Amino acid sequence: MALVTGAGRGIGRATAIRLAREGAKVAINFKGNRSAAGEAKTLVEQAGSTAVLVQGDVAADGQAEEIVKAALAFGDGRLDILVNNAGITRDNLLVRMSAEEWDAVIDLNLRGAFLVTKAAMRPMMRQRSGRIVNVASVAGLTGNAGQANYAAAKAGIIGLTKSVAREMAGRNITCNAVAPGFVPTDLTDPLPQKVKDELMRQIPLGRFGTVEDVAGAIAFLVSEDASYITGQVLVVDGGMVTA
């Protein structure tokens, strides 16, 4: 049984569909867009599995626990896979960035992952197994102008990943991260074309990533083939970051 946060659209939706194809029941978490989440649920069912919609704000006090409880109920008490994907951007140059823009991104992207992971750890510890994958970003490895809040949150995700991996290894729980490069989604659509053109010039493979590319990496990290991998960051970026 898998719980994917922010699964209504983008990488989260693609991950839910891919995990369904691999045989997992999927709890689709969403914050507000029930229509998009419903579409994701239909696609998961078309992929041959079952799904449940779980509405909730991962960064809100108390809601993360309720999200995990709903996923556990759907999974008959088991939670085998957690994918922390929910995230937002509020891009601005640091000199112009408001405290509200900073807090919004840190709260949802980093605090939300912390709260959901914490809620999921006890059931995974009881069953003595689990796979956690956090969606980071190459911005968390290299930084990015105009995204100090986002880069800081994603760097924090990487630190969280490595710490959870060390804490949970003795219970047969792995925790890894994927760090996508530029993947066209609703979050990246507002970028000016000249920015997208410059990004393309930095990608040795000569194309932007797809949500399916990232979902495939996540599917690998939660599979038995990755049972001896923990605390790692798998970069999915077409070669943008090579150091």
mmCIF file of C-alpha atoms in Angstrom:
data_model
loop_
_atom_site.group_PDB
_atom_site.id
_atom_site.type_symbol
_atom_site.label_atom_id
_atom_site.label_comp_id
_atom_site.label_asym_id
_atom_site.label_seq_id
_atom_site.Cartn_x
_atom_site.Cartn_y
_atom_site.Cartn_z
ATOM 1 C CA MET A 1 0.000 0.000 0.000
ATOM 2 C CA ALA A 2 1.382 3.398 -1.018
ATOM 3 C CA LEU A 3 0.655 6.924 0.131
ATOM 4 C CA VAL A 4 1.648 9.663 -2.312
ATOM 5 C CA THR A 5 1.296 13.260 -1.150
ATOM 6 C CA GLY A 6 0.395 15.951 -3.648
ATOM 7 C CA ALA A 7 -0.719 13.229 -6.034
ATOM 8 C CA GLY A 8 -3.410 15.094 -7.929
ATOM 9 C CA ARG A 9 -1.108 16.354 -10.634
ATOM 10 C CA GLY A 10 2.424 16.281 -12.009
ATOM 11 C CA ILE A 11 5.061 14.002 -10.522
ATOM 12 C CA GLY A 12 2.707 12.839 -7.777
ATOM 13 C CA ARG A 13 0.054 11.696 -10.225
ATOM 14 C CA ALA A 14 2.583 9.956 -12.467
ATOM 15 C CA THR A 15 4.030 8.205 -9.417
ATOM 16 C CA ALA A 16 0.626 7.026 -8.258
ATOM 17 C CA ILE A 17 -0.063 5.574 -11.701
ATOM 18 C CA ARG A 18 3.337 3.892 -11.923
ATOM 19 C CA LEU A 19 3.033 2.335 -8.474
ATOM 20 C CA ALA A 20 -0.448 1.106 -9.405
ATOM 21 C CA ARG A 21 1.011 -0.613 -12.449
ATOM 22 C CA GLU A 22 3.488 -2.295 -10.122
ATOM 23 C CA GLY A 23 0.580 -3.649 -8.077
ATOM 24 C CA ALA A 24 0.268 -1.165 -5.215
ATOM 25 C CA LYS A 25 -2.974 0.175 -3.801
ATOM 26 C CA VAL A 26 -2.604 3.957 -3.680
ATOM 27 C CA ALA A 27 -3.815 6.622 -1.277
ATOM 28 C CA ILE A 28 -3.911 9.858 -3.271
ATOM 29 C CA ASN A 29 -3.357 12.861 -1.033
ATOM 30 C CA PHE A 30 -4.432 16.283 -2.238
ATOM 31 C CA LYS A 31 -4.914 19.644 -0.587
ATOM 32 C CA GLY A 32 -7.694 21.411 -2.469
ATOM 33 C CA ASN A 33 -8.135 20.374 -6.102
ATOM 34 C CA ARG A 34 -10.568 17.470 -5.790
ATOM 35 C CA SER A 35 -11.227 17.408 -9.526
ATOM 36 C CA ALA A 36 -7.562 16.793 -10.376
ATOM 37 C CA ALA A 37 -7.303 14.201 -7.620
ATOM 38 C CA GLY A 38 -10.378 12.449 -8.956
ATOM 39 C CA GLU A 39 -8.776 12.261 -12.383
ATOM 40 C CA ALA A 40 -5.677 10.735 -10.793
ATOM 41 C CA LYS A 41 -7.829 8.156 -9.024
ATOM 42 C CA THR A 42 -9.470 7.177 -12.306
ATOM 43 C CA LEU A 43 -6.069 6.766 -13.955
ATOM 44 C CA VAL A 44 -4.812 4.623 -11.074
ATOM 45 C CA GLU A 45 -7.857 2.385 -11.433
ATOM 46 C CA GLN A 46 -7.322 2.176 -15.189
ATOM 47 C CA ALA A 47 -3.763 1.060 -14.421
ATOM 48 C CA GLY A 48 -5.235 -1.971 -12.681
ATOM 49 C CA SER A 49 -5.240 -1.058 -9.013
ATOM 50 C CA THR A 50 -7.461 0.618 -6.420
ATOM 51 C CA ALA A 51 -7.178 4.076 -4.914
ATOM 52 C CA VAL A 52 -8.664 6.327 -2.269
ATOM 53 C CA LEU A 53 -8.688 10.118 -2.119
ATOM 54 C CA VAL A 54 -7.268 11.602 1.087
ATOM 55 C CA GLN A 55 -7.727 15.339 1.400
ATOM 56 C CA GLY A 56 -5.462 17.236 3.775
ATOM 57 C CA ASP A 57 -2.727 19.816 4.143
ATOM 58 C CA VAL A 58 0.475 17.958 4.986
ATOM 59 C CA ALA A 59 1.945 21.053 6.665
ATOM 60 C CA ALA A 60 -1.031 21.725 8.952
ATOM 61 C CA ASP A 61 -0.884 20.634 12.574
ATOM 62 C CA GLY A 62 -2.767 17.392 13.049
ATOM 63 C CA GLN A 63 -3.639 16.865 9.396
ATOM 64 C CA ALA A 64 -0.542 14.838 8.534
ATOM 65 C CA GLU A 65 -1.510 12.268 11.162
ATOM 66 C CA GLU A 66 -5.052 12.093 9.794
ATOM 67 C CA ILE A 67 -3.731 11.610 6.263
ATOM 68 C CA VAL A 68 -1.615 8.675 7.388
ATOM 69 C CA LYS A 69 -4.502 7.208 9.399
ATOM 70 C CA ALA A 70 -6.739 7.317 6.335
ATOM 71 C CA ALA A 71 -4.057 5.615 4.250
ATOM 72 C CA LEU A 72 -3.626 2.918 6.899
ATOM 73 C CA ALA A 73 -7.381 2.296 6.986
ATOM 74 C CA PHE A 74 -7.370 1.850 3.214
ATOM 75 C CA GLY A 75 -4.386 -0.471 3.463
ATOM 76 C CA ASP A 76 -5.912 -2.675 6.177
ATOM 77 C CA GLY A 77 -3.381 -1.408 8.680
ATOM 78 C CA ARG A 78 -0.316 -1.479 6.426
ATOM 79 C CA LEU A 79 1.682 1.330 4.894
ATOM 80 C CA ASP A 80 4.448 -0.046 2.721
ATOM 81 C CA ILE A 81 5.421 3.002 0.671
ATOM 82 C CA LEU A 82 5.438 6.728 1.399
ATOM 83 C CA VAL A 83 6.275 9.248 -1.310
ATOM 84 C CA ASN A 84 6.621 12.804 -0.008
ATOM 85 C CA ASN A 85 5.920 14.803 -3.139
ATOM 86 C CA ALA A 86 3.684 17.718 -2.101
ATOM 87 C CA GLY A 87 5.318 21.044 -2.849
ATOM 88 C CA ILE A 88 4.960 24.595 -4.124
ATOM 89 C CA THR A 89 7.140 27.386 -5.438
ATOM 90 C CA ARG A 90 7.061 31.090 -4.622
ATOM 91 C CA ASP A 91 9.960 32.333 -6.731
ATOM 92 C CA ASN A 92 11.580 35.692 -6.159
ATOM 93 C CA LEU A 93 15.037 37.170 -5.831
ATOM 94 C CA LEU A 94 16.117 36.967 -2.214
ATOM 95 C CA VAL A 95 16.366 40.746 -1.873
ATOM 96 C CA ARG A 96 12.685 40.961 -2.834
ATOM 97 C CA MET A 97 11.442 37.776 -1.176
ATOM 98 C CA SER A 98 8.874 38.283 1.544
ATOM 99 C CA ALA A 99 8.821 36.318 4.770
ATOM 100 C CA GLU A 100 5.459 34.955 3.648
ATOM 101 C CA GLU A 101 6.976 33.598 0.414
ATOM 102 C CA TRP A 102 9.802 32.024 2.394
ATOM 103 C CA ASP A 103 7.537 30.483 5.029
ATOM 104 C CA ALA A 104 4.974 29.117 2.557
ATOM 105 C CA VAL A 105 7.602 27.110 0.671
ATOM 106 C CA ILE A 106 9.497 25.891 3.727
ATOM 107 C CA ASP A 107 6.254 24.902 5.469
ATOM 108 C CA LEU A 108 4.736 22.825 2.674
ATOM 109 C CA ASN A 109 7.863 21.397 1.067
ATOM 110 C CA LEU A 110 9.930 20.647 4.174
ATOM 111 C CA ARG A 111 7.727 20.776 7.258
ATOM 112 C CA GLY A 112 5.061 18.774 5.451
ATOM 113 C CA ALA A 113 7.520 16.019 4.587
ATOM 114 C CA PHE A 114 8.717 15.957 8.198
ATOM 115 C CA LEU A 115 5.197 15.665 9.617
ATOM 116 C CA VAL A 116 4.009 12.945 7.250
ATOM 117 C CA THR A 117 7.219 10.962 7.639
ATOM 118 C CA LYS A 118 6.962 11.158 11.419
ATOM 119 C CA ALA A 119 3.354 9.935 11.306
ATOM 120 C CA ALA A 120 4.277 7.079 8.958
ATOM 121 C CA MET A 121 7.294 5.866 10.913
ATOM 122 C CA ARG A 122 5.436 4.123 13.758
ATOM 123 C CA PRO A 123 3.292 1.845 11.563
ATOM 124 C CA MET A 124 6.326 1.065 9.418
ATOM 125 C CA MET A 125 8.341 0.275 12.549
ATOM 126 C CA ARG A 126 5.613 -2.064 13.798
ATOM 127 C CA GLN A 127 5.564 -3.982 10.529
ATOM 128 C CA ARG A 128 9.384 -3.820 10.391
ATOM 129 C CA SER A 129 9.444 -2.749 6.762
ATOM 130 C CA GLY A 130 8.841 0.301 4.646
ATOM 131 C CA ARG A 131 10.055 2.406 1.755
ATOM 132 C CA ILE A 132 10.149 6.198 1.951
ATOM 133 C CA VAL A 133 11.042 8.357 -1.035
ATOM 134 C CA ASN A 134 11.255 12.140 -0.795
ATOM 135 C CA VAL A 135 11.030 14.324 -3.879
ATOM 136 C CA ALA A 136 13.898 16.800 -3.680
ATOM 137 C CA SER A 137 15.343 18.800 -6.594
ATOM 138 C CA VAL A 138 18.654 19.610 -8.231
ATOM 139 C CA ALA A 139 18.033 23.080 -6.793
ATOM 140 C CA GLY A 140 18.685 21.537 -3.380
ATOM 141 C CA LEU A 141 22.106 20.404 -4.614
ATOM 142 C CA THR A 142 23.233 23.460 -6.557
ATOM 143 C CA GLY A 143 21.018 26.339 -5.462
ATOM 144 C CA ASN A 144 19.141 28.445 -7.989
ATOM 145 C CA ALA A 145 18.822 32.178 -8.448
ATOM 146 C CA GLY A 146 15.328 33.325 -7.565
ATOM 147 C CA GLN A 147 14.584 30.169 -5.608
ATOM 148 C CA ALA A 148 16.365 30.555 -2.279
ATOM 149 C CA ASN A 149 13.282 29.354 -0.420
ATOM 150 C CA TYR A 150 12.731 26.347 -2.691
ATOM 151 C CA ALA A 151 16.431 25.403 -2.788
ATOM 152 C CA ALA A 152 16.656 25.653 0.997
ATOM 153 C CA ALA A 153 13.574 23.454 1.420
ATOM 154 C CA LYS A 154 14.886 20.833 -0.996
ATOM 155 C CA ALA A 155 18.347 20.859 0.601
ATOM 156 C CA GLY A 156 16.529 20.280 3.872
ATOM 157 C CA ILE A 157 14.682 17.353 2.296
ATOM 158 C CA ILE A 158 18.040 15.790 1.449
ATOM 159 C CA GLY A 159 19.237 16.194 5.031
ATOM 160 C CA LEU A 160 15.965 14.765 6.325
ATOM 161 C CA THR A 161 16.328 11.803 3.974
ATOM 162 C CA LYS A 162 19.808 10.931 5.177
ATOM 163 C CA SER A 163 18.845 11.274 8.842
ATOM 164 C CA VAL A 164 15.714 9.117 8.537
ATOM 165 C CA ALA A 165 17.742 6.507 6.650
ATOM 166 C CA ARG A 166 20.173 6.234 9.551
ATOM 167 C CA GLU A 167 17.441 6.142 12.198
ATOM 168 C CA MET A 168 15.255 3.552 10.490
ATOM 169 C CA ALA A 169 17.712 1.154 8.878
ATOM 170 C CA GLY A 170 17.534 -1.218 11.841
ATOM 171 C CA ARG A 171 13.802 -1.692 11.217
ATOM 172 C CA ASN A 172 14.243 -2.568 7.537
ATOM 173 C CA ILE A 173 12.931 0.849 6.478
ATOM 174 C CA THR A 174 14.775 2.619 3.685
ATOM 175 C CA CYS A 175 14.613 6.324 2.936
ATOM 176 C CA ASN A 176 15.906 7.821 -0.282
ATOM 177 C CA ALA A 177 15.334 10.919 -2.381
ATOM 178 C CA VAL A 178 14.967 11.708 -6.042
ATOM 179 C CA ALA A 179 16.258 15.042 -7.300
ATOM 180 C CA PRO A 180 14.567 15.953 -10.578
ATOM 181 C CA GLY A 181 16.056 18.490 -12.930
ATOM 182 C CA PHE A 182 13.762 20.541 -15.140
ATOM 183 C CA VAL A 183 10.480 18.675 -15.561
ATOM 184 C CA PRO A 184 7.565 20.578 -17.136
ATOM 185 C CA THR A 185 4.689 20.632 -14.625
ATOM 186 C CA ASP A 186 2.180 23.142 -13.324
ATOM 187 C CA LEU A 187 4.948 24.496 -11.080
ATOM 188 C CA THR A 188 7.261 25.256 -14.003
ATOM 189 C CA ASP A 189 4.703 26.436 -16.570
ATOM 190 C CA PRO A 190 4.929 30.120 -15.502
ATOM 191 C CA LEU A 191 8.665 30.310 -16.289
ATOM 192 C CA PRO A 192 9.512 32.626 -19.211
ATOM 193 C CA GLN A 193 10.493 30.901 -22.439
ATOM 194 C CA LYS A 194 13.986 32.429 -22.344
ATOM 195 C CA VAL A 195 14.551 30.754 -18.987
ATOM 196 C CA LYS A 196 13.402 27.407 -20.389
ATOM 197 C CA ASP A 197 15.702 27.861 -23.401
ATOM 198 C CA GLU A 198 18.670 28.515 -21.126
ATOM 199 C CA LEU A 199 17.834 25.454 -19.057
ATOM 200 C CA MET A 200 17.694 23.303 -22.188
ATOM 201 C CA ARG A 201 21.241 24.391 -23.080
ATOM 202 C CA GLN A 202 22.417 22.988 -19.732
ATOM 203 C CA ILE A 203 21.005 19.480 -20.313
ATOM 204 C CA PRO A 204 23.477 17.125 -22.030
ATOM 205 C CA LEU A 205 20.732 14.685 -23.055
ATOM 206 C CA GLY A 206 19.078 17.501 -24.974
ATOM 207 C CA ARG A 207 15.538 17.215 -23.639
ATOM 208 C CA PHE A 208 13.512 18.130 -20.602
ATOM 209 C CA GLY A 209 12.553 15.383 -18.203
ATOM 210 C CA THR A 210 9.062 13.990 -17.912
ATOM 211 C CA VAL A 211 7.007 13.161 -14.860
ATOM 212 C CA GLU A 212 7.218 9.530 -15.953
ATOM 213 C CA ASP A 213 11.034 9.698 -15.802
ATOM 214 C CA VAL A 214 10.827 10.700 -12.155
ATOM 215 C CA ALA A 215 8.071 8.192 -11.373
ATOM 216 C CA GLY A 216 10.252 5.422 -12.802
ATOM 217 C CA ALA A 217 13.105 6.366 -10.486
ATOM 218 C CA ILE A 218 10.745 6.361 -7.514
ATOM 219 C CA ALA A 219 9.350 2.971 -8.519
ATOM 220 C CA PHE A 220 12.883 1.587 -8.557
ATOM 221 C CA LEU A 221 13.705 2.964 -5.105
ATOM 222 C CA VAL A 222 10.634 1.327 -3.540
ATOM 223 C CA SER A 223 11.243 -2.008 -5.284
ATOM 224 C CA GLU A 224 13.046 -5.069 -3.967
ATOM 225 C CA ASP A 225 15.863 -4.291 -6.398
ATOM 226 C CA ALA A 226 16.676 -1.269 -4.213
ATOM 227 C CA SER A 227 16.417 -3.042 -0.853
ATOM 228 C CA TYR A 228 20.100 -2.381 -0.099
ATOM 229 C CA ILE A 229 19.940 1.308 -1.017
ATOM 230 C CA THR A 230 19.183 3.902 1.646
ATOM 231 C CA GLY A 231 20.147 7.480 2.406
ATOM 232 C CA GLN A 232 20.858 8.203 -1.244
ATOM 233 C CA VAL A 233 19.846 10.946 -3.666
ATOM 234 C CA LEU A 234 19.051 9.739 -7.177
ATOM 235 C CA VAL A 235 19.417 12.656 -9.572
ATOM 236 C CA VAL A 236 17.042 12.553 -12.539
ATOM 237 C CA ASP A 237 18.131 15.500 -14.643
ATOM 238 C CA GLY A 238 19.488 14.448 -18.036
ATOM 239 C CA GLY A 239 23.037 15.189 -16.904
ATOM 240 C CA MET A 240 22.588 18.795 -15.702
ATOM 241 C CA VAL A 241 24.425 18.111 -12.450
ATOM 242 C CA THR A 242 27.490 15.926 -12.845
ATOM 243 C CA ALA A 243 29.488 16.717 -9.689
#
